Amino acid sequence: MSKPVTVTQAAAMLSAADRVLILTHQFPDGDTLGSGFALCRALRALGKQAQVVCSDPIPEKYDYMFEELPVQDFEPAFICAVDVADAALLGEGLLPYADQVELCIDHHASHREYERQLLLDATMGATAMLILQVMEQMGVTVDSAMADCLYTGIATDTGCFKYSNVTPLAHRMAAQLIEAGAHSESINRAMFDIKSRARLALEQLALSSITYYYRDRCAVMVITEDMMETTGATENDMEGLSPLPRQIEGVWVGLTLRRKDDGNYKVSVRTGNHADAAQICGLLGGGGHARAAGCTLSGTVEEVTEQLLKAVATAVPRITT
Amino acid sequence: MSKPVTVTQAAAMLSAADRVLILTHQFPDGDTLGSGFALCRALRALGKQAQVVCSDPIPEKYDYMFEELPVQDFEPAFICAVDVADAALLGEGLLPYADQVELCIDHHASHREYERQLLLDATMGATAMLILQVMEQMGVTVDSAMADCLYTGIATDTGCFKYSNVTPLAHRMAAQLIEAGAHSESINRAMFDIKSRARLALEQLALSSITYYYRDRCAVMVITEDMMETTGATENDMEGLSPLPRQIEGVWVGLTLRRKDDGNYKVSVRTGNHADAAQICGLLGGGGHARAAGCTLSGTVEEVTEQLLKAVATAVPRITT
């Protein structure tokens, strides 16, 4: 069992620490990276050694987060995980640290405890919001680079202030971060707007693959290796595809299936206010948030789809009527 | 020449007025309608008669703005235009009022004066932000329905807090409006996420039509009547298509051409920070904002494209090198 801590307690722990290794989750996104690099910059501003690590390569579009931030090599004395909801999400490269995590800062309601101390607040739309509070408690002045990192975390995890997890606090923090120098426009352009031509082509193929179930209230999109090859799309072109099926008029549950190298399917579930994505994935050994969750399933695409449709019907009985 | 007025002066004028007719612009969007219906509700809350009018039908997705707001029929004693940057934008149905507008509240830098008094602030991302300030000066308590209208105006005109026109004030007002009861999630879902299947099909056809110029820095998308017919898309499915060409990696200027019933082309110009859309459209008798502007051109699609490419080269000489 982890010991729950407050923002003030987490700040005190970090203020007392040095040689801090910051762990982010695999398939890194804007929130885990923004949280990690903001915290890293804050700790260095206080004269400490700190370094962010990730088991996967960091997509190029996040490069601005660690510009002019030289890599520091040290024997860690304090290990802190950010936005890592489950030890398994550390990924292979960081798994050896799983039982050495002193503090985890997270906002996932589905968090599975693995750390000694846990700062968890599921009312926060992004872990970056907790990091900002911790930084303020540590007496750090948020500079423009930190503001860019934190703004990225909040913007990406709230779908640019669009999702149900947006609170007045998220907006007020965004205002504060823009005042502190966050380059909101170029960040949003890079995170949400810009698509490579390969991505555009992939999106069109993926959309054509959609099949509908339960009187068109459930939409299933499948992304195959063929599509990736045909379009020349890379891993970086994949982000942001999973919300698409749910965006179709009348769809309650949007499912995106993607075959992984090991033959399993990575499944992403998105829902509106008629269905709980975490509940659906919970039935299949996965987890996440109410409107966005995931799981991994094995079998053929037909078998995986059947498993998913059953879970959808169990979690959302109304969808079948 | 219009007389410029402050928020306080505009509030005083409206507080002294009754039987207020509120004019919105043609092809109404979330900001003109949100501004109009919020102001209408505020004036009625103060015991006045007020009515919003528009020369075009209001798309269904904005229905929530005037639920339980019965139509009032009266002889106008005070005419106020909101978000109408030019008398021509009143549209045919409201043009007779053009020289009777007592007050206009607007945020377009390209505003062309036609009204007696003008409250103009181009630093505001949306006219709805000015309306909120005016309402506060009038002593109106913002209720949930007003908050929905104003939030819609801010969210739609800032691309859900994504564009360059977002300020800390826009975020703080969003926070305030959510606290006042704005249903931000369902509004954003309706405004930004949900696409009909016809719209999805239209989008795919439109994207396939894109041609590139100036070393792929300029992308031209053409929407034809054929595409509309093939997909069964309606006028309501058109909104939000024009940002697409600019969202392609490397594109500085995105142009969307659409043939109108009178044979002319309605052109929408979107730019990143390398080019000024209002400047490009200004060369062709149009106008708008720095990142989003429009104009109307006549000729064949080839002739219109040629005119546009020339204007782009004139306004953005670097694009040709």
XYZ file of C-alpha atoms in Angstrom:
642
model
C 0.000 0.000 0.000
C 1.197 3.475 -0.867
C 1.002 6.269 1.638
C -1.139 9.116 0.327
C 0.521 12.554 0.537
C -0.659 16.115 -0.023
C 0.788 18.686 -2.425
C 2.614 20.291 0.502
C 4.074 16.984 1.652
C 5.162 16.046 -1.883
C 6.813 19.474 -2.250
C 8.625 18.987 1.067
C 9.902 15.576 -0.021
C 11.204 16.930 -3.317
C 12.706 19.999 -1.631
C 14.665 17.679 0.679
C 15.764 15.379 -2.154
C 18.693 15.462 -4.584
C 19.815 13.396 -7.571
C 16.164 12.965 -8.589
C 15.373 10.505 -11.349
C 11.985 11.288 -12.920
C 10.173 8.379 -14.549
C 7.603 8.940 -17.319
C 5.264 6.382 -18.854
C 5.823 4.378 -22.019
C 4.360 5.689 -25.294
C 4.994 9.102 -23.718
C 2.409 11.852 -24.182
C 2.314 15.575 -23.517
C 1.261 15.224 -19.887
C 3.861 12.725 -18.677
C 6.634 14.554 -20.558
C 5.419 18.058 -19.676
C 5.112 17.054 -16.017
C 8.529 15.383 -16.047
C 10.467 18.146 -17.754
C 8.768 20.928 -15.774
C 9.635 19.136 -12.528
C 13.175 18.486 -13.757
C 13.671 22.162 -14.631
C 12.203 23.195 -11.271
C 14.552 20.900 -9.322
C 17.562 22.127 -11.303
C 16.482 25.738 -10.667
C 16.765 24.856 -6.976
C 20.357 23.682 -7.559
C 19.628 19.965 -7.569
C 20.556 17.260 -10.028
C 17.559 15.874 -11.887
C 16.923 13.861 -15.036
C 13.844 12.681 -16.934
C 13.834 9.159 -18.361
C 11.403 7.241 -20.563
C 11.463 3.668 -21.826
C 10.419 4.796 -25.319
C 11.979 7.369 -27.634
C 10.457 10.822 -27.214
C 8.573 11.986 -30.348
C 10.299 14.928 -32.048
C 7.422 17.317 -31.546
C 8.233 17.443 -27.819
C 11.855 18.482 -28.437
C 11.244 22.018 -27.145
C 10.694 20.636 -23.667
C 14.350 19.728 -23.197
C 16.142 22.290 -25.336
C 19.154 23.668 -23.474
C 18.626 21.060 -20.778
C 21.846 18.992 -20.778
C 21.557 15.338 -19.786
C 22.761 14.748 -16.227
C 24.246 11.385 -15.349
C 24.132 10.453 -11.668
C 23.382 7.661 -9.215
C 19.717 8.344 -8.320
C 18.994 9.095 -4.664
C 15.268 9.741 -5.103
C 12.974 8.262 -7.724
C 9.793 10.076 -8.686
C 7.239 8.871 -11.244
C 4.914 11.347 -12.963
C 1.599 10.467 -14.620
C 2.454 6.739 -14.411
C -0.837 5.073 -13.400
C 0.549 1.546 -13.125
C 4.033 0.021 -12.725
C 3.492 -1.865 -15.989
C 3.257 1.475 -17.811
C 6.867 2.238 -16.948
C 7.730 0.003 -19.892
C 10.455 -2.571 -20.114
C 13.350 -0.121 -19.826
C 12.195 1.395 -16.526
C 10.523 -1.646 -14.966
C 13.593 -2.355 -12.754
C 12.777 0.913 -10.931
C 9.183 -0.117 -10.208
C 9.746 -1.073 -6.566
C 12.089 1.846 -5.883
C 9.657 4.678 -6.618
C 9.659 6.973 -3.582
C 6.937 9.298 -4.858
C 4.415 9.169 -7.664
C 2.412 12.202 -8.785
C -0.636 11.214 -10.814
C -4.212 12.127 -11.727
C -5.602 8.790 -12.959
C -8.622 7.566 -10.988
C -7.631 4.061 -12.116
C -4.168 4.369 -10.494
C -2.749 1.040 -9.236
C -0.433 1.554 -6.342
C 3.227 0.578 -6.685
C 5.048 3.537 -5.101
C 5.934 4.326 -1.472
C 4.180 7.708 -1.443
C 1.405 8.811 -3.760
C 0.128 12.281 -4.595
C -3.082 11.466 -6.471
C -5.841 13.888 -7.412
C -8.276 12.572 -9.992
C -10.143 15.891 -10.117
C -7.161 17.346 -11.969
C -7.452 17.217 -15.748
C -3.705 16.673 -16.022
C -0.810 15.620 -13.814
C 0.851 18.863 -14.936
C -1.689 20.761 -12.812
C -0.441 18.923 -9.708
C 3.156 19.580 -10.729
C 2.427 23.317 -10.947
C 0.978 23.229 -7.430
C 3.997 21.292 -6.142
C 6.381 23.747 -7.838
C 4.592 26.687 -6.256
C 4.859 25.037 -2.841
C 8.571 24.525 -3.474
C 8.917 28.265 -4.099
C 9.976 27.868 -7.729
C 9.339 30.801 -10.077
C 7.773 29.352 -13.221
C 9.882 30.453 -16.196
C 8.884 30.372 -19.838
C 10.378 26.903 -20.489
C 8.599 25.390 -17.469
C 5.399 27.144 -18.535
C 5.689 25.560 -22.014
C 6.011 22.099 -20.437
C 3.112 22.524 -18.016
C 0.860 24.184 -20.593
C 1.523 21.244 -22.931
C 0.491 18.770 -20.231
C -2.761 20.564 -19.480
C -3.630 21.231 -23.130
C -2.923 17.702 -24.358
C -4.708 15.862 -21.545
C -7.815 18.052 -21.818
C -7.990 17.909 -25.632
C -7.170 21.610 -25.630
C -9.758 22.428 -22.953
C -12.449 20.472 -24.762
C -13.035 17.383 -22.632
C -15.179 16.768 -19.565
C -12.106 16.932 -17.320
C -11.693 20.690 -17.842
C -12.270 22.703 -14.696
C -12.176 26.419 -13.958
C -8.798 25.690 -12.307
C -7.432 24.247 -15.566
C -8.393 27.461 -17.368
C -6.947 29.667 -14.623
C -3.686 27.712 -14.685
C -3.569 28.076 -18.475
C -3.986 31.847 -18.049
C -1.187 31.879 -15.473
C 1.119 29.809 -17.700
C 0.499 32.012 -20.750
C 1.396 35.004 -18.562
C 4.549 33.148 -17.482
C 5.540 32.883 -21.133
C 3.999 29.655 -22.458
C 3.893 29.713 -26.261
C 0.346 28.428 -26.378
C -0.307 29.037 -30.057
C 2.734 27.212 -31.418
C 2.327 24.409 -28.871
C -1.316 23.911 -29.831
C -0.444 24.052 -33.509
C 2.215 21.354 -33.036
C 0.065 19.192 -30.750
C -3.345 19.422 -32.386
C -3.278 20.994 -35.823
C -0.327 19.879 -37.827
C -0.631 16.632 -39.709
C 1.956 15.118 -42.004
C 0.688 14.129 -45.424
C 1.313 10.492 -44.441
C -0.862 10.978 -41.367
C -3.595 12.545 -43.451
C -3.552 9.542 -45.809
C -3.520 7.107 -42.880
C -6.465 8.910 -41.309
C -8.458 8.587 -44.508
C -7.775 4.838 -44.737
C -8.561 4.316 -41.055
C -11.849 6.208 -41.363
C -12.860 4.075 -44.344
C -12.335 0.960 -42.165
C -15.013 1.915 -39.662
C -17.807 -0.582 -39.044
C -20.853 0.100 -36.919
C -22.596 -2.018 -34.295
C -25.512 -1.663 -31.889
C -27.628 0.514 -34.163
C -24.587 2.630 -35.112
C -23.938 3.599 -31.490
C -20.667 1.690 -31.434
C -18.028 2.361 -34.107
C -14.959 0.151 -34.583
C -11.908 1.414 -36.458
C -8.995 -0.912 -37.268
C -5.481 0.247 -38.084
C -3.460 -2.377 -39.911
C 0.230 -2.710 -40.741
C -0.805 -2.526 -44.395
C -2.224 0.962 -43.862
C 0.974 2.070 -42.180
C 3.086 0.738 -45.050
C 0.870 2.078 -47.846
C 0.893 5.577 -46.417
C 4.432 5.606 -45.067
C 3.026 6.666 -41.689
C 5.291 6.305 -38.652
C 4.593 5.792 -34.976
C 4.448 9.576 -34.549
C 1.606 9.782 -37.043
C -0.557 7.549 -34.851
C -1.328 10.012 -32.073
C -4.815 11.407 -31.921
C -6.406 8.799 -34.178
C -8.342 7.046 -31.423
C -10.845 9.867 -30.767
C -12.079 9.725 -34.387
C -14.725 6.948 -34.219
C -16.462 8.577 -31.269
C -16.695 11.870 -33.143
C -19.216 10.478 -35.574
C -22.745 11.657 -34.971
C -24.748 9.221 -32.847
C -21.761 7.158 -31.669
C -21.661 6.434 -27.911
C -18.616 4.175 -27.877
C -15.685 4.490 -30.289
C -13.174 1.633 -30.449
C -9.792 1.761 -32.159
C -7.889 -1.504 -32.668
C -4.260 -1.613 -33.563
C -2.185 -4.718 -34.100
C 1.106 -4.651 -32.226
C 4.375 -6.415 -33.101
C 3.652 -9.226 -30.620
C 0.384 -10.045 -32.425
C -1.796 -8.593 -29.673
C -4.219 -5.750 -30.268
C -3.861 -2.433 -28.503
C -7.400 -1.177 -27.983
C -8.422 2.395 -27.294
C -11.934 3.104 -26.035
C -13.541 6.555 -26.180
C -16.998 7.397 -24.921
C -19.426 10.279 -24.579
C -21.565 10.785 -21.508
C -23.656 7.663 -22.203
C -20.882 5.196 -21.375
C -17.849 4.727 -19.099
C -14.679 3.800 -20.998
C -12.762 2.774 -17.850
C -15.568 0.394 -16.908
C -15.541 -1.232 -20.354
C -11.748 -1.681 -20.273
C -11.860 -2.798 -16.649
C -13.836 -5.851 -17.799
C -10.942 -6.732 -20.098
C -8.001 -6.160 -17.774
C -7.383 -2.564 -18.835
C -8.193 0.833 -17.361
C -8.093 4.587 -17.785
C -10.467 7.507 -17.510
C -14.269 7.695 -17.811
C -14.142 9.026 -21.363
C -10.839 7.522 -22.563
C -9.399 4.148 -21.587
C -7.470 1.244 -23.058
C -6.676 -2.460 -22.894
C -4.654 -5.101 -24.722
C -6.340 -8.151 -26.232
C -5.144 -11.204 -28.122
C -6.816 -13.068 -30.954
C -7.864 -12.341 -34.501
C -9.454 -8.981 -35.255
C -12.871 -10.708 -35.303
C -12.263 -12.352 -31.911
C -11.011 -9.112 -30.397
C -13.999 -7.203 -31.765
C -16.370 -9.827 -30.341
C -14.732 -9.615 -26.889
C -15.025 -5.836 -27.002
C -18.647 -5.775 -28.115
C -19.532 -8.138 -25.258
C -17.804 -5.905 -22.752
C -19.541 -2.840 -24.202
C -22.926 -4.564 -23.866
C -22.159 -5.545 -20.261
C -20.962 -2.098 -19.226
C -23.548 -0.164 -21.251
C -26.690 -2.344 -21.410
C -28.737 0.507 -22.905
C -26.616 0.458 -26.050
C -28.116 -2.863 -27.193
C -31.773 -1.844 -26.914
C -17.540 58.135 -38.877
C -18.604 56.141 -35.861
C -18.064 57.459 -32.382
C -15.860 55.070 -30.383
C -17.298 54.141 -26.972
C -15.973 52.273 -23.953
C -17.477 49.204 -22.285
C -18.949 51.471 -19.592
C -20.495 53.806 -22.159
C -21.936 50.919 -24.172
C -23.404 49.458 -20.974
C -24.937 52.814 -20.095
C -26.505 53.118 -23.553
C -28.019 49.638 -23.344
C -29.187 50.195 -19.759
C -31.060 53.287 -20.930
C -32.531 51.536 -23.984
C -35.641 49.424 -24.496
C -37.146 47.444 -27.389
C -33.636 46.461 -28.477
C -33.233 44.725 -31.820
C -29.958 42.775 -31.920
C -28.460 42.186 -35.373
C -26.122 39.255 -36.049
C -24.069 38.608 -39.180
C -25.015 36.403 -42.120
C -23.768 32.784 -42.172
C -24.072 33.072 -38.379
C -21.371 31.499 -36.203
C -21.014 30.768 -32.496
C -19.667 34.212 -31.647
C -22.288 36.387 -33.325
C -25.114 34.153 -32.039
C -23.611 33.650 -28.572
C -23.056 37.393 -28.249
C -26.538 38.166 -29.519
C -28.476 35.707 -27.380
C -26.444 36.458 -24.229
C -27.127 40.173 -24.680
C -30.797 39.474 -25.421
C -31.136 37.376 -22.262
C -29.336 40.046 -20.225
C -31.632 42.823 -21.476
C -34.722 40.713 -20.786
C -33.397 39.945 -17.298
C -33.402 43.713 -16.783
C -37.085 43.786 -17.774
C -36.571 45.082 -21.301
C -37.870 43.813 -24.594
C -35.138 42.414 -26.812
C -34.905 40.170 -29.868
C -32.068 38.650 -31.896
C -32.402 38.581 -35.679
C -30.287 37.077 -38.450
C -30.678 37.177 -42.231
C -29.868 33.463 -42.504
C -31.468 30.460 -40.787
C -29.702 29.520 -37.552
C -28.054 26.070 -37.737
C -29.734 23.538 -35.446
C -26.692 22.977 -33.276
C -27.156 26.448 -31.770
C -30.766 25.721 -30.736
C -29.839 25.617 -27.032
C -29.076 29.330 -27.136
C -32.715 30.319 -27.501
C -34.545 27.503 -25.734
C -37.302 28.932 -23.540
C -36.671 32.348 -25.054
C -39.980 33.277 -26.694
C -39.834 35.512 -29.773
C -40.758 39.090 -28.945
C -42.342 41.199 -31.642
C -41.980 44.967 -31.210
C -41.170 48.193 -33.000
C -37.414 48.582 -32.364
C -36.343 51.666 -30.437
C -32.627 50.808 -30.302
C -30.663 48.764 -32.829
C -27.469 47.015 -31.740
C -25.222 44.909 -34.001
C -22.920 42.270 -32.506
C -19.825 40.843 -34.201
C -20.872 42.435 -37.518
C -17.613 43.767 -38.996
C -19.162 45.386 -42.062
C -22.678 46.517 -43.028
C -22.545 44.122 -45.997
C -22.272 41.207 -43.550
C -25.753 41.966 -42.218
C -26.980 40.074 -45.262
C -29.872 40.970 -47.513
C -32.574 40.525 -44.878
C -31.048 42.978 -42.394
C -29.435 45.430 -44.822
C -32.340 47.904 -44.444
C -31.179 48.389 -40.820
C -27.587 49.214 -41.832
C -27.897 52.999 -41.386
C -30.003 52.733 -38.230
C -27.478 50.882 -36.058
C -27.086 52.870 -32.855
C -24.341 50.689 -31.362
C -22.076 47.968 -32.682
C -20.022 45.722 -30.428
C -17.217 43.991 -32.333
C -13.690 42.589 -32.112
C -12.619 42.549 -35.774
C -9.518 44.645 -36.504
C -10.812 44.897 -40.075
C -14.076 46.525 -38.903
C -15.580 48.962 -41.440
C -17.612 51.623 -39.728
C -21.319 51.891 -40.452
C -22.825 52.414 -36.979
C -23.327 55.573 -34.871
C -21.405 54.276 -31.860
C -18.769 51.556 -31.907
C -17.371 49.444 -29.069
C -14.395 47.806 -30.775
C -11.589 45.877 -29.089
C -9.472 43.795 -31.443
C -7.428 42.380 -28.543
C -10.478 40.309 -27.590
C -10.528 36.820 -29.070
C -14.313 36.990 -29.368
C -17.060 39.601 -29.313
C -18.629 37.488 -26.546
C -15.790 38.641 -24.245
C -16.871 42.255 -24.752
C -20.507 41.298 -24.188
C -19.578 39.703 -20.851
C -17.837 42.921 -19.819
C -20.836 45.001 -20.897
C -23.212 42.689 -19.016
C -21.123 42.990 -15.859
C -21.180 46.789 -16.170
C -24.964 46.608 -16.548
C -25.134 44.695 -13.266
C -26.525 41.524 -14.830
C -25.928 38.247 -12.984
C -24.732 35.736 -15.572
C -27.027 32.708 -15.426
C -26.352 29.293 -16.868
C -28.097 30.006 -20.199
C -26.162 33.264 -20.678
C -22.954 31.437 -19.718
C -23.642 28.795 -22.388
C -24.042 31.522 -25.033
C -20.921 33.449 -24.020
C -18.785 30.327 -23.586
C -19.835 29.230 -27.090
C -18.728 32.564 -28.534
C -15.317 32.428 -26.873
C -14.729 28.742 -27.607
C -15.754 28.899 -31.272
C -13.851 32.077 -32.143
C -10.645 30.859 -30.473
C -10.802 27.346 -31.953
C -11.411 26.077 -28.439
C -8.551 28.109 -26.943
C -6.142 26.967 -29.642
C -5.573 30.032 -31.819
C -3.204 32.989 -31.489
C -6.055 35.201 -30.282
C -6.276 33.390 -26.937
C -5.329 35.563 -23.997
C -5.137 34.930 -20.269
C -8.386 36.923 -20.085
C -10.113 34.480 -22.458
C -9.124 31.587 -20.176
C -10.201 33.444 -17.027
C -13.560 34.295 -18.593
C -13.984 30.623 -19.579
C -13.306 29.647 -15.955
C -15.868 32.207 -14.773
C -18.473 31.015 -17.284
C -18.000 27.351 -16.358
C -18.521 28.366 -12.732
C -21.669 30.230 -13.814
C -22.980 26.975 -15.268
C -21.758 26.801 -18.866
C -21.991 23.232 -20.177
C -18.542 23.376 -21.717
C -18.179 19.693 -22.501
C -21.423 19.251 -24.404
C -20.964 22.606 -26.153
C -17.462 21.664 -27.279
C -18.618 18.244 -28.366
C -21.386 19.800 -30.480
C -19.178 22.588 -31.870
C -15.907 20.764 -32.520
C -16.187 17.003 -32.270
C -19.352 15.680 -33.749
C -19.393 15.060 -37.465
C -22.241 13.590 -39.455
C -21.321 10.688 -41.683
C -22.058 12.919 -44.684
C -19.628 15.503 -43.328
C -16.969 12.849 -42.831
C -17.388 11.712 -46.440
C -17.312 15.318 -47.697
C -14.155 15.968 -45.713
C -12.454 12.979 -47.294
C -13.379 14.134 -50.816
C -12.315 17.704 -50.096
C -8.964 16.566 -48.706
C -8.322 14.474 -51.822
C -8.838 17.632 -53.927
C -5.917 19.492 -52.375
C -3.221 20.787 -54.728
C 0.019 22.351 -53.582
C 1.860 25.447 -54.790
C 4.975 27.394 -53.854
C 7.008 24.367 -52.809
C 4.037 22.921 -50.911
C 3.737 25.991 -48.684
C 0.383 26.909 -50.173
C -2.421 24.335 -50.275
C -5.651 24.855 -52.245
C -8.768 22.837 -51.491
C -11.861 23.079 -53.696
C -15.356 22.112 -52.607
C -17.676 21.454 -55.525
C -21.441 21.017 -55.824
C -20.698 17.478 -57.004
C -19.031 16.649 -53.685
C -22.020 18.012 -51.792
C -24.425 15.937 -53.864
C -22.394 12.719 -53.770
C -22.088 12.814 -49.988
C -25.483 14.271 -49.214
C -23.765 16.957 -47.155
C -25.786 20.033 -46.258
C -24.816 23.617 -45.501
C -24.411 22.681 -41.825
C -21.774 20.109 -42.740
C -19.567 22.828 -44.246
C -18.444 24.513 -41.026
C -14.876 23.946 -39.959
C -13.641 22.676 -43.320
C -11.578 25.750 -44.164
C -8.863 25.221 -41.494
C -7.956 21.817 -42.999
C -5.459 22.798 -45.769
C -3.378 24.880 -43.357
C -3.130 21.939 -40.949
C -0.905 20.020 -43.306
C 2.726 19.952 -42.272
C 4.753 22.676 -43.993
C 1.774 24.693 -45.245
C 1.942 28.455 -44.606
C -1.215 29.463 -46.461
C -4.307 27.279 -46.766
C -6.984 28.289 -49.272
C -10.483 26.851 -49.478
C -12.601 27.643 -52.535
C -16.290 27.049 -52.659
C -18.571 27.768 -55.570
C -21.691 29.657 -54.602
C -25.108 29.656 -56.286
C -24.348 32.927 -58.101
C -21.288 31.344 -59.751
C -18.803 33.292 -57.612
C -16.268 31.585 -55.366
C -16.300 32.096 -51.637
C -12.659 31.926 -50.564
C -11.396 31.251 -47.076
C -7.747 31.966 -46.269
C -5.975 30.512 -43.217
C -2.383 31.184 -42.278
C 0.225 30.320 -39.663
C 2.631 32.898 -38.300
C 4.473 33.215 -41.642
C 1.654 35.035 -43.410
C -1.188 37.491 -42.808
C -4.555 36.251 -44.075
C -6.264 39.656 -43.774
C -3.514 41.213 -45.898
C -3.926 38.576 -48.615
C -7.706 39.029 -48.682
C -7.367 42.810 -48.481
C -5.659 42.709 -51.887
C -8.789 41.051 -53.278
C -11.486 43.185 -51.695
C -11.984 40.954 -48.665
C -10.877 41.074 -45.048
C -10.783 39.392 -41.667
C -8.237 38.433 -39.045
C -4.469 37.862 -39.307
C -4.839 34.070 -39.288
C -8.299 33.705 -40.826
C -9.841 35.880 -43.536
C -12.040 35.653 -46.586
C -13.025 37.158 -49.916
C -15.352 36.519 -52.851
C -13.976 36.097 -56.368
C -15.504 35.477 -59.774
C -14.187 33.399 -62.641
C -13.400 29.764 -63.288
C -11.681 27.774 -60.561
C -8.392 28.154 -62.465
C -8.802 31.931 -62.763
C -9.745 32.270 -59.105
C -6.774 30.140 -58.042
C -4.439 32.258 -60.192
C -5.755 35.498 -58.650
C -5.279 34.045 -55.196
C -1.765 32.763 -55.819
C -0.756 36.209 -57.101
C -2.156 37.876 -53.981
C -0.367 35.335 -51.792
C 2.929 36.043 -53.553
C 2.425 39.805 -53.150
C 1.503 39.615 -49.464
C 4.025 36.894 -48.589
C 7.007 37.339 -50.955
C 9.084 34.810 -48.982
C 6.701 32.011 -49.958
C 7.911 32.059 -53.561
C 11.612 31.740 -52.820
